[in-house]
Amino acid sequence: QKEVEQNSGPLSVPEGAIASLNCTYSDRGSQSFFWYRQYSGKSPELIMSIYSNGDKEDGRFTAQLNKASQYVSLLIRDSQPSDSATYLCAVARTGAGSYQLTFGKGTKLSVIP
Amino acid sequence: NAGVTQTPKFQVLKTGQSMTLQCAQDMNHNSMYWYRQDPGMGLRLIYYSASEGTTDKGEVPNGYNVSRLNKREFSLRLESAAPSQTSVYFCATRQGTSGSYNEQFFGPGTRLTVL
């Protein structure tokens, strides 16, 4: 059973601080890793994808991947109240004729003004 | 360019009624997916279609059927709705078919209540 684990939170950080969101996964064959942001009542929105070990930066967001430790993280610098949402970690491995994402249950982030 | 659209946005059914949820995309993507999202359970895959003409079961297919009508459209049918199918349903698309690292993009969702 492939599992993706996230701390459900809520994670509260003050405005301007760094928010750190973590995710672990059980399938060692996983090859693709994604972070989605989901506002209450809305659909998931892709914010980061990462495929290789190391860091990937995009604006205020940095995704970090460590395949040996089966660990993915998302850092949000200079957190804003508009970043308050649930963040979903998703993991995939590809196989012949299939491509499925396994999602974590999400971490709720609250940025306090 | 609407991306991924879903109809209806909201629906209330009585137990035993049937309905079809519609999904359409104008992104020219090959793969399409149906998920349900329940509190505390996260997103779970119901069915997917890796390419036009193919469909496969996901994690929770019981009580559902799908049709990949053409490259653009992928529908989800509930033949006899049950209260356990009360959920938010999301359609998603992906450019590739298999073996390539492509992201999935979600539609706005359908909120379904079965009484």
PDB file of C-alpha atoms in Angstrom:
ATOM      1  CA  GLN A   1       0.000   0.000   0.000  1.00  0.00           C
ATOM      2  CA  LYS A   2       1.554   3.266  -1.134  1.00  0.00           C
ATOM      3  CA  GLU A   3       1.306   5.915   1.552  1.00  0.00           C
ATOM      4  CA  VAL A   4       2.005   9.608   1.685  1.00  0.00           C
ATOM      5  CA  GLU A   5       2.111  11.112   5.148  1.00  0.00           C
ATOM      6  CA  GLN A   6       1.714  14.739   6.115  1.00  0.00           C
ATOM      7  CA  ASN A   7       1.197  16.457   9.422  1.00  0.00           C
ATOM      8  CA  SER A   8      -2.427  17.608   9.324  1.00  0.00           C
ATOM      9  CA  GLY A   9      -1.679  20.771  11.271  1.00  0.00           C
ATOM     10  CA  PRO A  10      -2.867  23.387  11.581  1.00  0.00           C
ATOM     11  CA  LEU A  11       0.515  24.983  11.171  1.00  0.00           C
ATOM     12  CA  SER A  12       0.432  28.606  12.265  1.00  0.00           C
ATOM     13  CA  VAL A  13       3.159  31.042  11.300  1.00  0.00           C
ATOM     14  CA  PRO A  14       3.348  34.850  11.597  1.00  0.00           C
ATOM     15  CA  GLU A  15       3.268  36.965   8.485  1.00  0.00           C
ATOM     16  CA  GLY A  16       6.741  37.313   6.984  1.00  0.00           C
ATOM     17  CA  ALA A  17       8.071  34.090   8.520  1.00  0.00           C
ATOM     18  CA  ILE A  18       9.142  30.905   6.743  1.00  0.00           C
ATOM     19  CA  ALA A  19       6.556  28.133   6.651  1.00  0.00           C
ATOM     20  CA  SER A  20       7.968  24.610   6.433  1.00  0.00           C
ATOM     21  CA  LEU A  21       5.721  21.784   5.242  1.00  0.00           C
ATOM     22  CA  ASN A  22       6.862  18.182   5.275  1.00  0.00           C
ATOM     23  CA  CYS A  23       5.876  14.974   3.557  1.00  0.00           C
ATOM     24  CA  THR A  24       7.141  11.390   3.697  1.00  0.00           C
ATOM     25  CA  TYR A  25       6.291   8.592   1.295  1.00  0.00           C
ATOM     26  CA  SER A  26       6.537   4.836   1.464  1.00  0.00           C
ATOM     27  CA  ASP A  27       7.060   3.807  -2.173  1.00  0.00           C
ATOM     28  CA  ARG A  28      10.786   3.807  -2.866  1.00  0.00           C
ATOM     29  CA  GLY A  29      10.080   3.613  -6.603  1.00  0.00           C
ATOM     30  CA  SER A  30       8.405   7.028  -6.647  1.00  0.00           C
ATOM     31  CA  GLN A  31       9.784   9.303  -9.314  1.00  0.00           C
ATOM     32  CA  SER A  32       7.647  12.448  -9.402  1.00  0.00           C
ATOM     33  CA  PHE A  33       6.719  14.735  -6.537  1.00  0.00           C
ATOM     34  CA  PHE A  34       4.229  17.584  -6.438  1.00  0.00           C
ATOM     35  CA  TRP A  35       2.879  20.202  -4.085  1.00  0.00           C
ATOM     36  CA  TYR A  36      -0.681  21.465  -4.516  1.00  0.00           C
ATOM     37  CA  ARG A  37      -2.356  24.337  -2.724  1.00  0.00           C
ATOM     38  CA  GLN A  38      -6.063  24.084  -1.976  1.00  0.00           C
ATOM     39  CA  TYR A  39      -8.106  26.977  -0.667  1.00  0.00           C
ATOM     40  CA  SER A  40     -11.263  26.114   1.241  1.00  0.00           C
ATOM     41  CA  GLY A  41     -14.044  25.156  -1.165  1.00  0.00           C
ATOM     42  CA  LYS A  42     -11.739  25.258  -4.191  1.00  0.00           C
ATOM     43  CA  SER A  43      -9.875  22.713  -6.287  1.00  0.00           C
ATOM     44  CA  PRO A  44      -6.187  21.775  -5.858  1.00  0.00           C
ATOM     45  CA  GLU A  45      -3.788  24.081  -7.675  1.00  0.00           C
ATOM     46  CA  LEU A  46      -0.312  22.873  -8.649  1.00  0.00           C
ATOM     47  CA  ILE A  47       2.410  25.097  -7.207  1.00  0.00           C
ATOM     48  CA  MET A  48       5.596  23.001  -7.422  1.00  0.00           C
ATOM     49  CA  SER A  49       6.904  19.852  -9.041  1.00  0.00           C
ATOM     50  CA  ILE A  50      10.268  18.221  -8.350  1.00  0.00           C
ATOM     51  CA  TYR A  51      11.869  15.127  -9.845  1.00  0.00           C
ATOM     52  CA  SER A  52      15.521  15.149  -8.724  1.00  0.00           C
ATOM     53  CA  ASN A  53      17.194  15.215  -5.347  1.00  0.00           C
ATOM     54  CA  GLY A  54      17.962  18.682  -4.061  1.00  0.00           C
ATOM     55  CA  ASP A  55      16.201  22.007  -4.046  1.00  0.00           C
ATOM     56  CA  LYS A  56      13.986  23.698  -6.609  1.00  0.00           C
ATOM     57  CA  GLU A  57      13.063  27.325  -6.165  1.00  0.00           C
ATOM     58  CA  ASP A  58      10.179  29.246  -7.706  1.00  0.00           C
ATOM     59  CA  GLY A  59       9.600  32.695  -6.304  1.00  0.00           C
ATOM     60  CA  ARG A  60       8.849  32.423  -2.595  1.00  0.00           C
ATOM     61  CA  PHE A  61       8.491  28.634  -2.819  1.00  0.00           C
ATOM     62  CA  THR A  62      11.280  26.076  -2.485  1.00  0.00           C
ATOM     63  CA  ALA A  63      10.693  22.349  -2.842  1.00  0.00           C
ATOM     64  CA  GLN A  64      13.259  19.967  -1.376  1.00  0.00           C
ATOM     65  CA  LEU A  65      13.566  16.290  -2.253  1.00  0.00           C
ATOM     66  CA  ASN A  66      15.600  13.569  -0.543  1.00  0.00           C
ATOM     67  CA  LYS A  67      14.861  10.214  -2.147  1.00  0.00           C
ATOM     68  CA  ALA A  68      17.186   8.302   0.185  1.00  0.00           C
ATOM     69  CA  SER A  69      15.152   9.505   3.172  1.00  0.00           C
ATOM     70  CA  GLN A  70      11.863   9.371   1.196  1.00  0.00           C
ATOM     71  CA  TYR A  71      11.167  12.934   2.198  1.00  0.00           C
ATOM     72  CA  VAL A  72       9.787  15.971   0.387  1.00  0.00           C
ATOM     73  CA  SER A  73       9.348  19.420   1.843  1.00  0.00           C
ATOM     74  CA  LEU A  74       7.976  22.797   0.800  1.00  0.00           C
ATOM     75  CA  LEU A  75       9.322  26.055   2.191  1.00  0.00           C
ATOM     76  CA  ILE A  76       7.329  29.264   1.814  1.00  0.00           C
ATOM     77  CA  ARG A  77       9.421  32.365   2.458  1.00  0.00           C
ATOM     78  CA  ASP A  78       7.926  35.692   3.528  1.00  0.00           C
ATOM     79  CA  SER A  79       4.599  34.018   4.276  1.00  0.00           C
ATOM     80  CA  GLN A  80       1.511  36.072   3.512  1.00  0.00           C
ATOM     81  CA  PRO A  81      -2.065  35.733   4.808  1.00  0.00           C
ATOM     82  CA  SER A  82      -3.010  34.764   1.233  1.00  0.00           C
ATOM     83  CA  ASP A  83      -0.842  31.645   1.666  1.00  0.00           C
ATOM     84  CA  SER A  84      -3.331  30.341   4.238  1.00  0.00           C
ATOM     85  CA  ALA A  85      -4.624  27.131   2.678  1.00  0.00           C
ATOM     86  CA  THR A  86      -4.247  23.372   2.812  1.00  0.00           C
ATOM     87  CA  TYR A  87      -1.119  22.063   1.086  1.00  0.00           C
ATOM     88  CA  LEU A  88      -1.267  18.628  -0.498  1.00  0.00           C
ATOM     89  CA  CYS A  89       1.795  16.509  -1.200  1.00  0.00           C
ATOM     90  CA  ALA A  90       1.435  14.100  -4.143  1.00  0.00           C
ATOM     91  CA  VAL A  91       3.752  11.341  -5.274  1.00  0.00           C
ATOM     92  CA  ALA A  92       3.814   9.185  -8.413  1.00  0.00           C
ATOM     93  CA  ARG A  93       5.623   6.311  -9.945  1.00  0.00           C
ATOM     94  CA  THR A  94       5.121   5.446 -13.548  1.00  0.00           C
ATOM     95  CA  GLY A  95       4.495   2.042 -14.953  1.00  0.00           C
ATOM     96  CA  ALA A  96       3.506   0.544 -18.233  1.00  0.00           C
ATOM     97  CA  GLY A  97       0.224   2.141 -19.290  1.00  0.00           C
ATOM     98  CA  SER A  98      -0.422   3.913 -16.024  1.00  0.00           C
ATOM     99  CA  TYR A  99       0.372   7.074 -14.174  1.00  0.00           C
ATOM    100  CA  GLN A 100      -1.243   7.610 -10.823  1.00  0.00           C
ATOM    101  CA  LEU A 101      -0.774  10.175  -8.094  1.00  0.00           C
ATOM    102  CA  THR A 102      -1.024   9.248  -4.435  1.00  0.00           C
ATOM    103  CA  PHE A 103      -1.985  12.213  -2.275  1.00  0.00           C
ATOM    104  CA  GLY A 104      -1.331  12.957   1.355  1.00  0.00           C
ATOM    105  CA  LYS A 105      -4.227  14.228   3.421  1.00  0.00           C
ATOM    106  CA  GLY A 106      -2.782  17.726   3.485  1.00  0.00           C
ATOM    107  CA  THR A 107      -1.374  20.208   5.975  1.00  0.00           C
ATOM    108  CA  LYS A 108      -3.476  23.222   6.853  1.00  0.00           C
ATOM    109  CA  LEU A 109      -1.386  26.391   6.996  1.00  0.00           C
ATOM    110  CA  SER A 110      -2.546  29.533   8.729  1.00  0.00           C
ATOM    111  CA  VAL A 111      -0.519  32.732   8.307  1.00  0.00           C
ATOM    112  CA  ILE A 112      -1.273  35.179  11.092  1.00  0.00           C
ATOM    113  CA  PRO A 113      -1.156  38.906  10.179  1.00  0.00           C
TER     114      PRO A 113
ATOM    115  CA  ASN B   1      -9.252  28.773 -22.948  1.00  0.00           C
ATOM    116  CA  ALA B   2     -11.278  27.300 -20.091  1.00  0.00           C
ATOM    117  CA  GLY B   3      -8.845  24.531 -19.044  1.00  0.00           C
ATOM    118  CA  VAL B   4     -10.833  21.831 -17.245  1.00  0.00           C
ATOM    119  CA  THR B   5     -14.563  22.320 -16.769  1.00  0.00           C
ATOM    120  CA  GLN B   6     -17.012  20.239 -14.745  1.00  0.00           C
ATOM    121  CA  THR B   7     -20.791  20.165 -14.674  1.00  0.00           C
ATOM    122  CA  PRO B   8     -22.813  20.463 -12.592  1.00  0.00           C
ATOM    123  CA  LYS B   9     -21.193  22.463  -9.774  1.00  0.00           C
ATOM    124  CA  PHE B  10     -23.676  21.234  -7.180  1.00  0.00           C
ATOM    125  CA  GLN B  11     -26.133  18.358  -7.110  1.00  0.00           C
ATOM    126  CA  VAL B  12     -28.491  16.833  -4.562  1.00  0.00           C
ATOM    127  CA  LEU B  13     -29.745  13.298  -5.189  1.00  0.00           C
ATOM    128  CA  LYS B  14     -31.989  10.896  -3.369  1.00  0.00           C
ATOM    129  CA  THR B  15     -30.731   7.407  -2.584  1.00  0.00           C
ATOM    130  CA  GLY B  16     -31.128   5.189  -5.640  1.00  0.00           C
ATOM    131  CA  GLN B  17     -31.183   7.976  -8.206  1.00  0.00           C
ATOM    132  CA  SER B  18     -28.643   8.043 -11.019  1.00  0.00           C
ATOM    133  CA  MET B  19     -26.637  10.855 -12.499  1.00  0.00           C
ATOM    134  CA  THR B  20     -23.651  11.603 -14.694  1.00  0.00           C
ATOM    135  CA  LEU B  21     -20.909  14.056 -13.860  1.00  0.00           C
ATOM    136  CA  GLN B  22     -19.344  15.651 -16.906  1.00  0.00           C
ATOM    137  CA  CYS B  23     -15.746  16.736 -17.416  1.00  0.00           C
ATOM    138  CA  ALA B  24     -14.304  18.468 -20.465  1.00  0.00           C
ATOM    139  CA  GLN B  25     -10.851  19.858 -21.201  1.00  0.00           C
ATOM    140  CA  ASP B  26      -9.468  22.062 -23.932  1.00  0.00           C
ATOM    141  CA  MET B  27      -5.813  21.499 -23.028  1.00  0.00           C
ATOM    142  CA  ASN B  28      -5.329  18.697 -25.574  1.00  0.00           C
ATOM    143  CA  HIS B  29      -4.226  16.415 -22.731  1.00  0.00           C
ATOM    144  CA  ASN B  30      -4.212  12.667 -23.180  1.00  0.00           C
ATOM    145  CA  SER B  31      -4.941  11.406 -19.667  1.00  0.00           C
ATOM    146  CA  MET B  32      -7.981  12.188 -17.536  1.00  0.00           C
ATOM    147  CA  TYR B  33      -8.866  11.274 -13.955  1.00  0.00           C
ATOM    148  CA  TRP B  34     -11.780  11.252 -11.546  1.00  0.00           C
ATOM    149  CA  TYR B  35     -11.128  11.772  -7.820  1.00  0.00           C
ATOM    150  CA  ARG B  36     -13.325  12.116  -4.786  1.00  0.00           C
ATOM    151  CA  GLN B  37     -12.346  14.168  -1.753  1.00  0.00           C
ATOM    152  CA  ASP B  38     -13.797  13.501   1.676  1.00  0.00           C
ATOM    153  CA  PRO B  39     -12.914  15.126   5.007  1.00  0.00           C
ATOM    154  CA  GLY B  40     -10.089  13.247   6.684  1.00  0.00           C
ATOM    155  CA  MET B  41      -9.635  10.923   3.687  1.00  0.00           C
ATOM    156  CA  GLY B  42      -7.838  13.135   1.223  1.00  0.00           C
ATOM    157  CA  LEU B  43      -8.095  12.758  -2.541  1.00  0.00           C
ATOM    158  CA  ARG B  44      -8.796   9.237  -3.771  1.00  0.00           C
ATOM    159  CA  LEU B  45      -8.703   8.081  -7.370  1.00  0.00           C
ATOM    160  CA  ILE B  46     -11.924   6.562  -8.663  1.00  0.00           C
ATOM    161  CA  TYR B  47     -11.149   5.878 -12.330  1.00  0.00           C
ATOM    162  CA  TYR B  48      -8.735   7.144 -14.907  1.00  0.00           C
ATOM    163  CA  SER B  49      -8.229   7.125 -18.646  1.00  0.00           C
ATOM    164  CA  ALA B  50      -4.616   7.079 -19.778  1.00  0.00           C
ATOM    165  CA  SER B  51      -5.643   7.829 -23.351  1.00  0.00           C
ATOM    166  CA  GLU B  52      -8.725   8.031 -25.536  1.00  0.00           C
ATOM    167  CA  GLY B  53     -10.429   4.644 -25.664  1.00  0.00           C
ATOM    168  CA  THR B  54      -8.992   3.274 -22.421  1.00  0.00           C
ATOM    169  CA  THR B  55     -10.237   3.364 -18.838  1.00  0.00           C
ATOM    170  CA  ASP B  56      -8.939   1.762 -15.641  1.00  0.00           C
ATOM    171  CA  LYS B  57     -10.026   1.431 -12.048  1.00  0.00           C
ATOM    172  CA  GLY B  58      -8.423   3.454  -9.329  1.00  0.00           C
ATOM    173  CA  GLU B  59      -8.508   3.029  -5.577  1.00  0.00           C
ATOM    174  CA  VAL B  60     -12.283   3.363  -5.011  1.00  0.00           C
ATOM    175  CA  PRO B  61     -14.193   2.344  -8.196  1.00  0.00           C
ATOM    176  CA  ASN B  62     -17.162   0.535  -6.632  1.00  0.00           C
ATOM    177  CA  GLY B  63     -20.497   2.163  -7.421  1.00  0.00           C
ATOM    178  CA  TYR B  64     -19.149   4.158 -10.367  1.00  0.00           C
ATOM    179  CA  ASN B  65     -18.739   3.805 -14.110  1.00  0.00           C
ATOM    180  CA  VAL B  66     -16.875   5.999 -16.563  1.00  0.00           C
ATOM    181  CA  SER B  67     -16.858   6.778 -20.243  1.00  0.00           C
ATOM    182  CA  ARG B  68     -14.069   8.430 -22.211  1.00  0.00           C
ATOM    183  CA  LEU B  69     -16.319   9.879 -24.874  1.00  0.00           C
ATOM    184  CA  ASN B  70     -13.487  11.409 -26.899  1.00  0.00           C
ATOM    185  CA  LYS B  71     -10.159  13.049 -26.160  1.00  0.00           C
ATOM    186  CA  ARG B  72     -11.842  16.055 -24.564  1.00  0.00           C
ATOM    187  CA  GLU B  73     -14.534  14.468 -22.419  1.00  0.00           C
ATOM    188  CA  PHE B  74     -14.555  11.997 -19.536  1.00  0.00           C
ATOM    189  CA  SER B  75     -17.791  11.313 -17.667  1.00  0.00           C
ATOM    190  CA  LEU B  76     -18.467   9.643 -14.316  1.00  0.00           C
ATOM    191  CA  ARG B  77     -21.780   7.872 -13.742  1.00  0.00           C
ATOM    192  CA  LEU B  78     -23.459   6.892 -10.512  1.00  0.00           C
ATOM    193  CA  GLU B  79     -26.061   4.257 -11.391  1.00  0.00           C
ATOM    194  CA  SER B  80     -27.731   4.040  -7.973  1.00  0.00           C
ATOM    195  CA  ALA B  81     -26.515   6.750  -5.638  1.00  0.00           C
ATOM    196  CA  ALA B  82     -25.852   5.989  -1.975  1.00  0.00           C
ATOM    197  CA  PRO B  83     -25.274   8.365   0.963  1.00  0.00           C
ATOM    198  CA  SER B  84     -21.655   7.096   1.096  1.00  0.00           C
ATOM    199  CA  GLN B  85     -21.120   8.767  -2.277  1.00  0.00           C
ATOM    200  CA  THR B  86     -21.701  12.203  -0.808  1.00  0.00           C
ATOM    201  CA  SER B  87     -18.441  13.922  -1.624  1.00  0.00           C
ATOM    202  CA  VAL B  88     -16.684  16.512  -3.731  1.00  0.00           C
ATOM    203  CA  TYR B  89     -15.692  15.100  -7.109  1.00  0.00           C
ATOM    204  CA  PHE B  90     -12.749  16.444  -9.068  1.00  0.00           C
ATOM    205  CA  CYS B  91     -11.747  15.773 -12.633  1.00  0.00           C
ATOM    206  CA  ALA B  92      -8.073  16.174 -13.544  1.00  0.00           C
ATOM    207  CA  THR B  93      -6.029  15.985 -16.728  1.00  0.00           C
ATOM    208  CA  ARG B  94      -2.444  15.196 -17.622  1.00  0.00           C
ATOM    209  CA  GLN B  95      -0.639  15.819 -20.898  1.00  0.00           C
ATOM    210  CA  GLY B  96       1.228  12.517 -21.194  1.00  0.00           C
ATOM    211  CA  THR B  97       0.026   8.937 -21.433  1.00  0.00           C
ATOM    212  CA  SER B  98       2.613   7.073 -19.376  1.00  0.00           C
ATOM    213  CA  GLY B  99       6.261   7.147 -18.459  1.00  0.00           C
ATOM    214  CA  SER B 100       6.699  10.915 -18.642  1.00  0.00           C
ATOM    215  CA  TYR B 101       6.804  13.406 -15.817  1.00  0.00           C
ATOM    216  CA  ASN B 102       3.696  15.515 -16.338  1.00  0.00           C
ATOM    217  CA  GLU B 103       1.642  17.380 -13.831  1.00  0.00           C
ATOM    218  CA  GLN B 104      -2.085  16.923 -13.253  1.00  0.00           C
ATOM    219  CA  PHE B 105      -4.457  19.887 -13.465  1.00  0.00           C
ATOM    220  CA  PHE B 106      -7.777  19.927 -11.694  1.00  0.00           C
ATOM    221  CA  GLY B 107     -11.239  21.126 -12.601  1.00  0.00           C
ATOM    222  CA  PRO B 108     -13.349  23.217 -10.195  1.00  0.00           C
ATOM    223  CA  GLY B 109     -15.196  20.233  -8.734  1.00  0.00           C
ATOM    224  CA  THR B 110     -18.756  19.000  -8.267  1.00  0.00           C
ATOM    225  CA  ARG B 111     -20.236  18.980  -4.789  1.00  0.00           C
ATOM    226  CA  LEU B 112     -22.637  16.023  -4.541  1.00  0.00           C
ATOM    227  CA  THR B 113     -25.007  15.289  -1.690  1.00  0.00           C
ATOM    228  CA  VAL B 114     -26.963  12.024  -1.567  1.00  0.00           C
ATOM    229  CA  LEU B 115     -29.876  12.024   0.853  1.00  0.00           C
TER     230      LEU B 115
END
